[in-house]
Short mmCIF file of C-alpha atoms in Angstrom, two decimals:
data_model
loop_
_atom_site.label_atom_id
_atom_site.label_comp_id
_atom_site.label_asym_id
_atom_site.label_seq_id
_atom_site.Cartn_x
_atom_site.Cartn_y
_atom_site.Cartn_z
CA MET A 1 141.48 -18.23 57.15
CA MET A 2 143.13 -20.88 59.29
CA ARG A 3 143.61 -18.35 62.07
CA ASP A 4 139.95 -17.33 61.84
CA LEU A 5 138.98 -20.90 62.58
CA TYR A 6 141.57 -22.23 64.98
CA THR A 7 141.72 -19.41 67.50
CA GLN A 8 143.53 -19.61 70.82
CA VAL A 9 140.15 -19.77 72.58
CA ILE A 10 138.97 -22.78 70.55
CA MET A 11 142.24 -24.60 70.99
CA ASP A 12 142.15 -23.91 74.73
CA HIS A 13 138.68 -25.41 75.09
CA TYR A 14 139.75 -28.33 72.87
CA LYS A 15 142.90 -29.11 74.83
CA ARG A 16 141.41 -28.33 78.25
CA PRO A 17 137.71 -29.01 77.93
CA ARG A 18 135.56 -27.66 80.75
CA ASN A 19 133.11 -30.03 82.42
CA HIS A 20 134.36 -33.04 80.53
CA GLY A 21 133.16 -36.35 81.95
CA GLU A 22 130.03 -38.23 82.82
CA ILE A 23 127.35 -37.83 85.49
CA GLU A 24 125.90 -41.03 86.86
CA GLY A 25 122.16 -40.91 87.32
CA ALA A 26 121.87 -37.60 85.47
CA ASP A 27 118.40 -36.10 85.00
CA LEU A 28 119.23 -35.51 81.35
CA HIS A 29 121.39 -37.93 79.40
CA GLU A 30 121.53 -37.82 75.61
CA HIS A 31 123.77 -39.28 72.93
CA LEU A 32 124.11 -37.86 69.43
CA LEU A 33 126.11 -38.98 66.42
CA ASN A 34 127.23 -36.90 63.48
CA PRO A 35 126.57 -39.45 60.72
CA LEU A 36 128.82 -37.57 58.32
CA CYS A 37 131.98 -38.20 60.26
CA GLY A 38 131.14 -40.67 63.02
CA ASP A 39 131.85 -38.17 65.79
CA GLU A 40 129.70 -38.67 68.85
CA VAL A 41 128.83 -36.67 71.92
CA MET A 42 127.14 -37.53 75.19
CA VAL A 43 125.63 -34.75 77.32
CA TYR A 44 124.53 -35.01 80.95
CA ALA A 45 122.73 -32.54 83.20
CA ILE A 46 121.44 -32.34 86.74
CA PHE A 47 118.38 -30.21 87.43
CA ASP A 48 117.35 -28.67 90.71
CA GLY A 49 113.69 -28.09 90.01
CA ASP A 50 113.66 -25.98 86.86
CA ARG A 51 117.30 -24.97 87.05
CA VAL A 52 120.38 -26.68 85.61
CA THR A 53 122.97 -27.14 88.34
CA ASP A 54 125.54 -29.29 86.54
CA VAL A 55 126.37 -30.11 82.90
CA LYS A 56 128.99 -32.47 81.55
CA PHE A 57 129.88 -33.90 78.16
CA SER A 58 131.94 -36.78 76.82
CA GLY A 59 132.53 -38.49 73.48
CA ARG A 60 134.98 -37.90 70.69
CA GLY A 61 135.25 -35.39 67.96
CA CYS A 62 137.16 -32.65 66.21
CA SER A 63 138.41 -29.46 67.82
CA ILE A 64 135.32 -27.53 66.78
CA SER A 65 132.82 -30.03 68.18
CA GLN A 66 134.73 -30.51 71.41
CA ALA A 67 135.37 -26.79 72.00
CA SER A 68 131.77 -25.94 71.26
CA ALA A 69 130.55 -28.63 73.69
CA SER A 70 132.90 -27.29 76.35
CA MET A 71 131.63 -23.74 75.87
CA MET A 72 128.05 -24.97 75.99
CA THR A 73 128.48 -26.53 79.40
CA GLU A 74 129.75 -23.22 80.75
CA ARG A 75 126.84 -21.30 79.25
CA LEU A 76 124.08 -23.60 80.50
CA VAL A 77 124.93 -24.11 84.17
CA GLY A 78 122.64 -22.08 86.42
CA LYS A 79 120.04 -21.41 83.74
CA SER A 80 116.35 -22.28 83.87
CA ARG A 81 114.86 -24.66 81.35
CA GLU A 82 113.39 -21.75 79.40
CA GLU A 83 116.72 -19.92 79.41
CA VAL A 84 118.51 -23.07 78.25
CA GLU A 85 116.12 -23.42 75.32
CA ALA A 86 116.74 -19.80 74.40
CA GLU A 87 120.52 -20.32 74.63
CA ILE A 88 120.36 -23.31 72.30
CA SER A 89 118.10 -21.73 69.70
CA GLY A 90 120.16 -18.53 69.95
CA PHE A 91 123.41 -20.42 69.33
CA LYS A 92 121.95 -22.27 66.37
CA ALA A 93 120.77 -18.95 64.93
CA MET A 94 124.31 -17.56 65.31
CA MET A 95 125.72 -20.54 63.43
CA VAL A 96 123.52 -19.84 60.41
CA GLY A 97 124.29 -16.12 60.51
CA GLU A 98 120.88 -15.04 61.80
CA LYS A 99 122.09 -13.70 65.11
CA GLU A 100 125.13 -11.76 66.29
CA PHE A 101 127.69 -13.59 68.40
CA PRO A 102 128.03 -12.15 71.91
CA GLU A 103 131.12 -9.99 72.26
CA MET A 104 133.53 -10.70 75.08
CA ASP A 105 132.41 -14.30 75.31
CA ASP A 106 134.25 -17.48 74.33
CA LEU A 107 131.37 -18.34 71.97
CA ALA A 108 132.51 -15.51 69.69
CA ALA A 109 135.51 -17.68 68.82
CA LEU A 110 133.18 -19.98 66.90
CA LYS A 111 132.22 -17.19 64.51
CA GLY A 112 134.88 -18.32 62.05
CA VAL A 113 133.16 -21.68 61.62
CA ILE A 114 130.33 -20.06 59.64
CA GLN A 115 132.54 -19.72 56.56
CA PHE A 116 133.02 -23.51 56.50
CA PRO A 117 129.48 -24.89 56.04
CA SER A 118 130.59 -28.51 56.44
CA ARG A 119 131.87 -27.71 59.95
CA ILE A 120 128.70 -26.04 61.28
CA ARG A 121 127.34 -29.48 62.14
CA CYS A 122 130.42 -30.06 64.27
CA ALA A 123 129.77 -26.87 66.23
CA THR A 124 126.09 -27.61 66.83
CA LEU A 125 126.45 -31.31 67.73
CA ALA A 126 126.45 -31.01 71.54
CA TRP A 127 123.79 -28.30 71.45
CA ASN A 128 121.50 -30.49 69.37
CA ALA A 129 122.13 -33.37 71.77
CA PHE A 130 121.13 -31.19 74.73
CA GLN A 131 118.02 -29.99 72.93
CA ARG A 132 117.03 -33.59 72.21
CA GLY A 133 117.61 -34.44 75.85
CA LEU A 134 115.26 -31.64 76.89
CA GLU A 135 112.59 -32.85 74.48
CA ASP A 136 112.90 -36.42 75.77
CA GLN A 137 112.45 -35.18 79.34
CA VAL A 138 109.10 -33.55 78.75
CA MET B 1 156.68 -45.03 28.80
CA TYR B 2 154.41 -43.78 31.58
CA ASP B 3 154.74 -39.98 31.46
CA VAL B 4 152.90 -38.41 34.39
CA ALA B 5 153.60 -34.85 33.24
CA GLU B 6 151.98 -35.59 29.91
CA ILE B 7 149.06 -37.36 31.58
CA ARG B 8 148.46 -34.36 33.84
CA ARG B 9 148.13 -32.05 30.84
CA GLU B 10 145.08 -34.07 29.76
CA PHE B 11 143.22 -33.14 32.97
CA PRO B 12 142.15 -29.49 32.82
CA ILE B 13 141.18 -29.29 36.52
CA LEU B 14 144.70 -30.19 37.65
CA GLY B 15 145.79 -26.77 36.43
CA ARG B 16 143.68 -24.85 38.94
CA GLU B 17 144.63 -23.32 42.25
CA VAL B 18 142.99 -23.60 45.66
CA ASN B 19 143.71 -20.92 48.25
CA GLY B 20 146.45 -19.58 46.01
CA LYS B 21 148.27 -22.93 45.89
CA PRO B 22 148.32 -25.49 43.08
CA LEU B 23 145.57 -28.05 43.63
CA VAL B 24 146.87 -31.34 45.01
CA TYR B 25 143.91 -33.66 44.52
CA LEU B 26 144.18 -36.70 46.80
CA ASP B 27 140.51 -37.65 47.14
CA ASN B 28 140.40 -40.03 44.20
CA ALA B 29 138.75 -42.88 46.07
CA ALA B 30 135.73 -40.57 46.40
CA THR B 31 135.75 -39.50 42.76
CA SER B 32 138.35 -39.12 40.03
CA GLN B 33 139.01 -36.11 37.84
CA LYS B 34 138.16 -36.24 34.13
CA PRO B 35 140.50 -36.11 31.15
CA ARG B 36 139.80 -33.73 28.26
CA ARG B 37 138.78 -36.72 26.15
CA VAL B 38 135.86 -37.57 28.44
CA ILE B 39 134.72 -33.97 28.70
CA ASP B 40 134.90 -33.69 24.90
CA ALA B 41 132.87 -36.89 24.46
CA LEU B 42 130.06 -35.37 26.54
CA THR B 43 130.17 -32.09 24.64
CA GLU B 44 130.31 -33.79 21.27
CA HIS B 45 127.34 -35.97 22.13
CA TYR B 46 125.21 -32.98 23.11
CA GLU B 47 126.43 -30.79 20.23
CA GLN B 48 126.20 -33.38 17.47
CA HIS B 49 124.18 -36.50 18.26
CA ASN B 50 121.80 -36.03 21.16
CA ALA B 51 118.56 -38.03 20.91
CA ASN B 52 116.73 -40.59 22.98
CA ILE B 53 118.05 -44.08 22.28
CA LYS B 54 116.33 -47.23 21.00
CA ARG B 55 113.15 -45.33 20.13
CA GLY B 56 113.48 -43.08 17.14
CA VAL B 57 113.91 -43.99 13.50
CA HIS B 58 115.89 -40.90 12.67
CA ARG B 59 119.54 -40.16 12.17
CA LEU B 60 120.29 -38.70 15.60
CA ALA B 61 118.51 -41.56 17.39
CA GLU B 62 120.51 -44.07 15.37
CA GLU B 63 123.79 -42.30 16.12
CA SER B 64 123.05 -41.98 19.85
CA THR B 65 121.97 -45.61 20.11
CA ALA B 66 125.07 -46.79 18.27
CA ALA B 67 127.36 -44.71 20.52
CA TYR B 68 125.62 -45.96 23.66
CA GLU B 69 125.89 -49.60 22.59
CA GLU B 70 129.50 -49.07 21.55
CA ALA B 71 130.20 -47.79 25.08
CA ARG B 72 128.64 -50.97 26.45
CA GLU B 73 130.97 -53.05 24.26
CA LYS B 74 133.99 -51.06 25.43
CA VAL B 75 133.18 -51.46 29.12
CA ALA B 76 132.49 -55.19 28.70
CA ARG B 77 135.83 -55.63 26.92
CA PHE B 78 137.59 -53.56 29.61
CA ILE B 79 136.57 -56.00 32.36
CA GLY B 80 137.25 -59.09 30.28
CA ALA B 81 133.64 -60.15 29.72
CA ALA B 82 133.10 -62.58 26.84
CA ASP B 83 130.55 -60.19 25.30
CA ALA B 84 128.32 -57.27 26.22
CA THR B 85 125.06 -59.14 26.84
CA GLY B 86 125.72 -59.29 30.58
CA LEU B 87 126.72 -55.62 30.87
CA VAL B 88 123.98 -53.46 32.39
CA PHE B 89 124.42 -49.70 32.74
CA THR B 90 123.33 -48.35 36.11
CA ARG B 91 123.82 -45.19 38.14
CA GLY B 92 126.86 -46.69 39.84
CA THR B 93 128.07 -49.44 42.15
CA THR B 94 125.37 -48.75 44.73
CA GLU B 95 122.56 -49.13 42.22
CA SER B 96 124.22 -52.20 40.69
CA ILE B 97 124.32 -54.01 44.03
CA ASN B 98 120.80 -52.91 44.90
CA LEU B 99 119.72 -54.33 41.55
CA VAL B 100 121.13 -57.76 42.45
CA ALA B 101 119.86 -57.63 46.03
CA TYR B 102 116.38 -56.83 44.78
CA ALA B 103 116.01 -58.69 41.49
CA TRP B 104 118.01 -61.78 42.43
CA GLY B 105 117.61 -61.63 46.22
CA ARG B 106 113.84 -61.43 46.51
CA LYS B 107 113.39 -64.26 44.07
CA ASN B 108 116.01 -66.62 45.47
CA LEU B 109 116.46 -65.96 49.20
CA ARG B 110 114.47 -67.92 51.78
CA GLU B 111 114.50 -68.24 55.53
CA GLY B 112 117.57 -70.18 56.61
CA ASP B 113 119.65 -69.00 53.63
CA GLU B 114 122.83 -67.08 54.26
CA ILE B 115 124.65 -64.23 52.55
CA VAL B 116 128.33 -64.03 53.42
CA LEU B 117 129.93 -60.56 53.43
CA THR B 118 133.08 -59.23 55.11
CA GLU B 119 133.67 -56.76 57.92
CA SER B 120 135.27 -54.37 55.48
CA GLU B 121 132.33 -53.72 53.16
CA HIS B 122 131.44 -50.26 51.98
CA HIS B 123 127.87 -49.39 53.00
CA SER B 124 126.89 -49.97 49.34
CA ASN B 125 127.68 -53.68 49.69
CA LEU B 126 126.15 -54.01 53.14
CA VAL B 127 122.92 -52.04 53.43
CA PRO B 128 121.26 -53.56 50.29
CA TRP B 129 121.85 -57.02 51.82
CA GLN B 130 120.44 -55.92 55.17
CA ILE B 131 117.29 -54.83 53.33
CA ALA B 132 117.15 -58.03 51.26
CA THR B 133 117.62 -60.33 54.25
CA GLN B 134 115.05 -58.42 56.30
CA ALA B 135 112.56 -58.89 53.47
CA THR B 136 113.25 -62.60 52.97
CA GLY B 137 114.26 -63.97 56.37
CA ALA B 138 117.73 -64.93 55.13
CA ARG B 139 120.64 -63.94 57.34
CA LEU B 140 124.03 -62.24 57.06
CA ARG B 141 127.40 -63.69 58.06
CA PHE B 142 130.67 -61.76 58.09
CA ILE B 143 134.21 -62.83 57.24
CA PRO B 144 136.48 -61.10 59.77
CA VAL B 145 139.26 -58.70 58.82
CA ARG B 146 142.61 -59.49 60.44
CA ASP B 147 144.70 -56.82 62.09
CA ASP B 148 146.87 -56.40 59.00
CA GLY B 149 143.77 -55.58 56.96
CA THR B 150 143.57 -58.88 55.06
CA LEU B 151 140.58 -61.22 55.18
CA ASP B 152 140.63 -64.24 57.46
CA LEU B 153 140.31 -66.92 54.79
CA ASN B 154 140.26 -69.79 57.33
CA GLU B 155 137.19 -68.25 58.83
CA ALA B 156 135.78 -67.71 55.33
CA GLU B 157 136.23 -71.43 54.68
CA ARG B 158 134.20 -72.14 57.82
CA LEU B 159 131.48 -69.56 57.11
CA ILE B 160 130.83 -70.43 53.48
CA GLY B 161 128.78 -73.61 53.44
CA PRO B 162 125.65 -75.32 52.17
CA LYS B 163 123.40 -72.57 53.55
CA THR B 164 125.32 -69.88 51.66
CA LYS B 165 123.46 -68.52 48.65
CA LEU B 166 125.80 -65.62 47.81
CA VAL B 167 129.19 -64.28 48.81
CA ALA B 168 129.70 -60.55 48.24
CA CYS B 169 132.99 -58.79 48.80
CA ILE B 170 134.87 -55.63 47.91
CA HIS B 171 137.67 -56.31 45.44
CA ALA B 172 139.86 -53.50 46.78
CA SER B 173 139.30 -51.66 50.06
CA ASN B 174 138.59 -47.92 50.08
CA VAL B 175 140.11 -47.71 53.57
CA LEU B 176 142.77 -50.39 54.01
CA ALA B 177 144.53 -50.26 50.60
CA THR B 178 144.18 -54.04 50.35
CA VAL B 179 143.28 -56.11 47.31
CA ASN B 180 141.18 -59.06 48.42
CA THR B 181 141.61 -62.55 47.00
CA VAL B 182 138.09 -62.57 45.59
CA GLY B 183 139.01 -65.35 43.15
CA ARG B 184 139.55 -67.67 46.12
CA LEU B 185 136.23 -66.60 47.66
CA ALA B 186 134.52 -67.27 44.32
CA GLU B 187 135.88 -70.82 44.39
CA MET B 188 134.59 -71.34 47.93
CA ALA B 189 131.20 -69.94 46.92
CA HIS B 190 130.93 -72.16 43.87
CA GLU B 191 132.01 -75.30 45.75
CA ASN B 192 128.91 -74.71 47.85
CA GLY B 193 126.58 -73.84 45.00
CA ALA B 194 126.54 -70.15 45.91
CA LEU B 195 127.06 -67.11 43.69
CA MET B 196 129.88 -64.58 43.98
CA LEU B 197 129.44 -60.82 43.72
CA VAL B 198 132.49 -58.56 43.51
CA ASP B 199 132.21 -54.86 44.40
CA GLY B 200 134.76 -53.41 42.01
CA ALA B 201 134.30 -49.73 42.83
CA GLN B 202 137.92 -49.45 44.01
CA SER B 203 139.45 -52.02 41.66
CA ALA B 204 138.11 -51.33 38.16
CA PRO B 205 139.68 -47.83 38.14
CA HIS B 206 143.05 -49.03 39.41
CA LEU B 207 143.86 -52.65 38.51
CA PRO B 208 143.56 -54.89 35.49
CA VAL B 209 140.22 -56.67 35.95
CA ASP B 210 139.13 -59.85 34.20
CA VAL B 211 135.77 -61.11 35.39
CA GLN B 212 136.31 -64.50 33.76
CA GLU B 213 139.61 -64.94 35.54
CA LEU B 214 138.07 -63.84 38.86
CA GLY B 215 135.35 -66.41 38.32
CA CYS B 216 132.69 -64.11 39.76
CA ASP B 217 129.00 -64.09 38.85
CA PHE B 218 128.44 -60.36 39.34
CA PHE B 219 130.83 -57.43 39.13
CA ALA B 220 129.79 -53.86 39.97
CA ALA B 221 131.64 -50.57 39.50
CA SER B 222 131.16 -46.79 39.21
CA GLY B 223 132.10 -44.72 36.17
CA HIS B 224 132.94 -41.54 38.07
CA LYS B 225 135.75 -43.22 40.01
CA MET B 226 137.40 -44.34 36.74
CA LEU B 227 137.65 -41.01 34.90
CA GLY B 228 134.06 -41.17 33.66
CA PRO B 229 131.15 -38.81 34.38
CA THR B 230 128.96 -39.06 37.46
CA GLY B 231 125.59 -40.77 37.03
CA VAL B 232 126.82 -43.88 35.26
CA GLY B 233 128.23 -47.19 36.40
CA PHE B 234 127.64 -50.79 35.53
CA LEU B 235 126.73 -54.26 36.64
CA TRP B 236 128.16 -57.20 34.80
CA GLY B 237 126.44 -60.53 35.45
CA GLN B 238 126.68 -64.04 34.02
CA PRO B 239 124.08 -63.85 31.23
CA GLU B 240 122.30 -67.06 32.24
CA ILE B 241 121.86 -65.73 35.78
CA LEU B 242 120.63 -62.33 34.58
CA GLU B 243 118.13 -64.13 32.31
CA GLU B 244 116.59 -65.90 35.29
CA MET B 245 116.32 -62.77 37.43
CA ASP B 246 113.19 -60.67 37.78
CA PRO B 247 113.37 -57.06 36.58
CA PHE B 248 114.54 -54.32 38.95
CA LEU B 249 112.71 -51.18 37.79
CA GLY B 250 109.67 -51.32 35.53
CA GLY B 251 108.96 -48.87 32.71
CA GLY B 252 109.93 -48.07 29.16
CA GLU B 253 112.59 -50.03 27.27
CA MET B 254 112.78 -52.92 29.74
CA ILE B 255 109.59 -54.45 28.27
CA ARG B 256 108.71 -56.50 25.22
CA GLU B 257 104.91 -56.47 25.31
CA VAL B 258 102.74 -54.45 27.64
CA HIS B 259 99.08 -55.21 28.29
CA LEU B 260 96.83 -53.58 30.82
CA TYR B 261 97.33 -56.26 33.44
CA HIS B 262 100.64 -57.84 32.57
CA SER B 263 103.82 -57.39 30.56
CA THR B 264 106.72 -59.43 29.25
CA TRP B 265 110.34 -58.44 29.56
CA ASN B 266 112.94 -57.38 27.07
CA ASP B 267 116.13 -59.40 26.56
CA ILE B 268 119.11 -58.81 28.83
CA PRO B 269 120.78 -56.42 29.40
CA HIS B 270 117.88 -54.15 28.35
CA LYS B 271 115.52 -55.87 30.81
CA PHE B 272 117.39 -53.99 33.55
CA GLU B 273 117.55 -50.58 31.86
CA ALA B 274 114.14 -49.02 32.48
CA GLY B 275 113.41 -45.50 31.31
CA THR B 276 115.80 -43.13 29.58
CA MET B 277 119.30 -43.97 30.69
CA ASN B 278 122.20 -41.58 31.28
CA VAL B 279 123.14 -41.77 27.62
CA ALA B 280 125.79 -39.06 27.43
CA GLN B 281 127.39 -40.30 30.64
CA ALA B 282 127.58 -43.87 29.34
CA ILE B 283 129.25 -42.57 26.18
CA GLY B 284 131.61 -40.56 28.40
CA LEU B 285 132.44 -43.72 30.33
CA GLY B 286 133.26 -45.40 27.03
CA ALA B 287 135.77 -42.59 26.35
CA ALA B 288 137.22 -43.01 29.86
CA VAL B 289 137.73 -46.72 29.27
CA ASP B 290 139.47 -45.96 25.95
CA TYR B 291 141.80 -43.62 27.80
CA LEU B 292 142.58 -46.20 30.51
CA GLU B 293 143.24 -48.87 27.89
CA ASP B 294 145.58 -46.56 26.02
CA LEU B 295 147.58 -46.05 29.20
CA GLY B 296 147.38 -49.76 30.02
CA MET B 297 145.96 -50.92 33.33
CA GLU B 298 149.19 -52.77 34.19
CA SER B 299 151.06 -49.46 33.96
CA VAL B 300 148.38 -47.66 35.99
CA ARG B 301 148.60 -50.29 38.72
CA GLU B 302 152.39 -50.16 38.72
CA HIS B 303 152.41 -46.36 39.02
CA GLU B 304 149.87 -46.33 41.84
CA GLN B 305 151.46 -49.15 43.81
CA ARG B 306 154.83 -47.41 43.62
CA LEU B 307 153.26 -44.12 44.67
CA GLY B 308 151.22 -45.82 47.43
CA GLU B 309 154.30 -47.49 48.88
CA TYR B 310 156.32 -44.28 48.57
CA ALA B 311 153.55 -42.38 50.39
CA TYR B 312 153.41 -45.07 53.09
CA ARG B 313 157.17 -44.73 53.69
CA ARG B 314 157.12 -40.93 53.69
CA LEU B 315 154.10 -40.65 55.99
CA SER B 316 155.62 -43.23 58.37
CA GLU B 317 158.33 -40.65 59.08
CA VAL B 318 155.76 -38.39 60.76
CA GLU B 319 155.93 -38.89 64.50
CA ASP B 320 153.11 -40.88 66.18
CA VAL B 321 151.25 -41.53 62.94
CA THR B 322 149.13 -44.70 62.62
CA ILE B 323 148.67 -45.99 59.06
CA TYR B 324 146.03 -48.64 58.42
CA GLY B 325 146.47 -51.66 56.17
CA PRO B 326 149.52 -53.58 54.98
CA GLU B 327 152.85 -51.98 54.05
CA ASP B 328 153.44 -53.84 50.79
CA GLY B 329 151.28 -54.54 47.77
CA ARG B 330 149.01 -51.67 48.68
CA THR B 331 146.78 -49.68 46.37
CA GLY B 332 147.01 -45.89 46.23
CA ILE B 333 144.97 -45.45 49.40
CA LEU B 334 146.45 -44.15 52.63
CA SER B 335 144.22 -44.10 55.71
CA PHE B 336 145.82 -42.79 58.85
CA ASN B 337 145.44 -41.00 62.15
CA LEU B 338 147.49 -38.61 64.24
CA PRO B 339 146.78 -38.69 67.96
CA GLU B 340 146.74 -34.91 68.30
CA VAL B 341 144.83 -33.88 65.20
CA HIS B 342 141.29 -34.97 64.46
CA PRO B 343 140.76 -35.97 60.79
CA HIS B 344 138.33 -33.09 60.24
CA ASP B 345 140.81 -30.59 61.51
CA LEU B 346 143.54 -32.12 59.38
CA SER B 347 141.43 -31.90 56.20
CA GLN B 348 140.70 -28.28 56.97
CA LEU B 349 144.37 -27.42 57.50
CA LEU B 350 145.39 -29.24 54.32
CA ASP B 351 142.66 -27.53 52.31
CA GLU B 352 144.27 -24.26 53.35
CA GLU B 353 147.32 -25.44 51.38
CA GLY B 354 145.31 -26.56 48.35
CA ILE B 355 145.48 -30.25 49.28
CA ALA B 356 142.24 -32.22 49.09
CA ILE B 357 141.95 -35.31 51.29
CA ARG B 358 138.98 -37.05 52.88
CA SER B 359 138.16 -37.46 56.53
CA GLY B 360 135.50 -39.47 58.30
CA HIS B 361 134.25 -43.05 58.16
CA HIS B 362 134.46 -43.37 54.34
CA CYS B 363 131.04 -45.09 54.21
CA CYS B 364 132.55 -48.01 56.15
CA GLN B 365 131.26 -47.47 59.68
CA PRO B 366 131.61 -51.13 60.78
CA LEU B 367 135.20 -51.29 59.53
CA ILE B 368 136.15 -47.97 61.17
CA ARG B 369 134.66 -49.29 64.43
CA ARG B 370 136.70 -52.48 63.92
CA LEU B 371 139.82 -50.30 63.70
CA GLY B 372 138.84 -48.84 67.07
CA VAL B 373 138.54 -45.22 65.95
CA ALA B 374 135.73 -42.80 65.13
CA ALA B 375 137.24 -41.55 61.89
CA THR B 376 140.39 -41.60 59.80
CA SER B 377 142.04 -39.24 57.37
CA ARG B 378 142.50 -40.64 53.88
CA ALA B 379 144.68 -39.60 50.99
CA SER B 380 143.95 -41.55 47.81
CA PHE B 381 146.09 -41.39 44.70
CA TYR B 382 145.37 -41.94 41.05
CA LEU B 383 147.20 -42.25 37.78
CA TYR B 384 147.96 -38.52 37.59
CA ASN B 385 149.44 -38.03 41.07
CA THR B 386 153.16 -37.53 41.57
CA GLU B 387 155.86 -38.04 44.19
CA GLU B 388 156.09 -34.24 44.49
CA GLU B 389 152.43 -34.20 45.52
CA VAL B 390 153.11 -36.90 48.11
CA ASP B 391 155.95 -34.75 49.46
CA ALA B 392 153.71 -31.67 49.60
CA PHE B 393 151.07 -33.72 51.41
CA VAL B 394 153.48 -35.14 53.99
CA ALA B 395 154.99 -31.69 54.61
CA ALA B 396 151.50 -30.25 55.17
CA VAL B 397 150.60 -33.08 57.58
CA THR B 398 153.80 -32.38 59.50
CA ARG B 399 152.93 -28.67 59.70
CA ALA B 400 149.39 -29.49 60.88
CA ARG B 401 150.80 -31.67 63.61
CA GLU B 402 153.11 -28.88 64.71
CA PHE B 403 150.26 -26.35 64.55
CA PHE B 404 148.11 -28.42 66.89
CA GLY B 405 151.06 -29.29 69.09
CA ALA B 406 151.88 -25.60 69.53
CA PHE B 407 148.73 -25.07 71.59
CA ALA B 408 149.84 -26.56 74.87
#
């Protein structure tokens, strides 16, 4: 069970997070707290018209929340607003078992989280923050 | 003679396995496990005596009422109250403090008044006062916590003054393993004509408590943290203060006479027990208190302090670990952090080995912020835990640290 959860891929994103940091004057800037554990995440994005050209995240949290945030930044760069919304709702559907995880993608490493319901909120934290940021922008 | 092996046999759940390993239950500050005697008291009530209390003139109603009132007597005696008239059953510590904040607070707080709390309060002894002060225009002041986890009493001396109407403080911390000198705070409160409320959620289960010796005006605790069932706790208050307070919830049993446009209130403590109470649970709490008294609270405290200090020493051997709170005189609570392993991840890895600990902010967000972290891990011990369990816990923490360290 432990190996299902803490895969090499998750630990790699946790120890070497991609796009970790802040963007000054970002077009999208949102902060979200997980009230259950106090973990917090900040997400930032730059848009060129409708398209996301840069995403970063900062904050503190467990391996699952940090790895998931790192993976999210990689997935969202280059996507249009509509595609980003689809990515986020798609990921949230995966985390409640309503959608298959993509094979051959780092996201698949988060599949193991589903069997630990209390950790699903960790995995979706950054994604929910980004979604809130999008809603605030409109 | 305090025989842990014999004590453990009284707790059926301690015999179970988790993930193929014997359960090591170290989340006692969240809730305690229940001895056979408490479980039997619940079953016996439902199998033999169950009826609504104070209402019926039939045998079962009489038996249930007598058992419920006997439980009240037992709990009052357990905390050293002179009698049971000031002992109100509630849902737990949270409801008890809300009761005071509402029924005493709304009647007595005015703009310019002050409530003095500490930085280390559980949300249950903070949020009700935020609500009460917002409703009345009174304001909150906070006694700081020093770096060693103890309260800054010099600052308390300065903060508690003529404007203070109430001082409210946790007796024992659910994070720092400290026991606060609430008796001293009660003196300061009374010198200034203020009342003293003690949140005993983490003390009543673990230390000998005597409300008369503490000199407090209110004392609140939860049954489920002291071997009793969930759904029951209590508020003890000085009877003359409870008499003067308005009711909390309105309804059946708390009244004397009801007319269409007005009512009069029942005597205390019944004035604060509206509707059908958690009868079986109160009776179960009575059985829990009997069990604790048989063991002797001095012995329980001695066992837990020894175990807490042993655990502190053993965990200190783990490289890079930070343990919060003082080294000596601690309760059986051990809050800590490892730089490499987030508390959530640690709980998960320990659960894999059948070890239950807590991670997060422990309903003390301001205190956790004061410690400069987002979360801590917490192992909390009780009267049935053993040194072997501490060893298993420390070994598992060491393995978790190695597991996370292995991913370069």
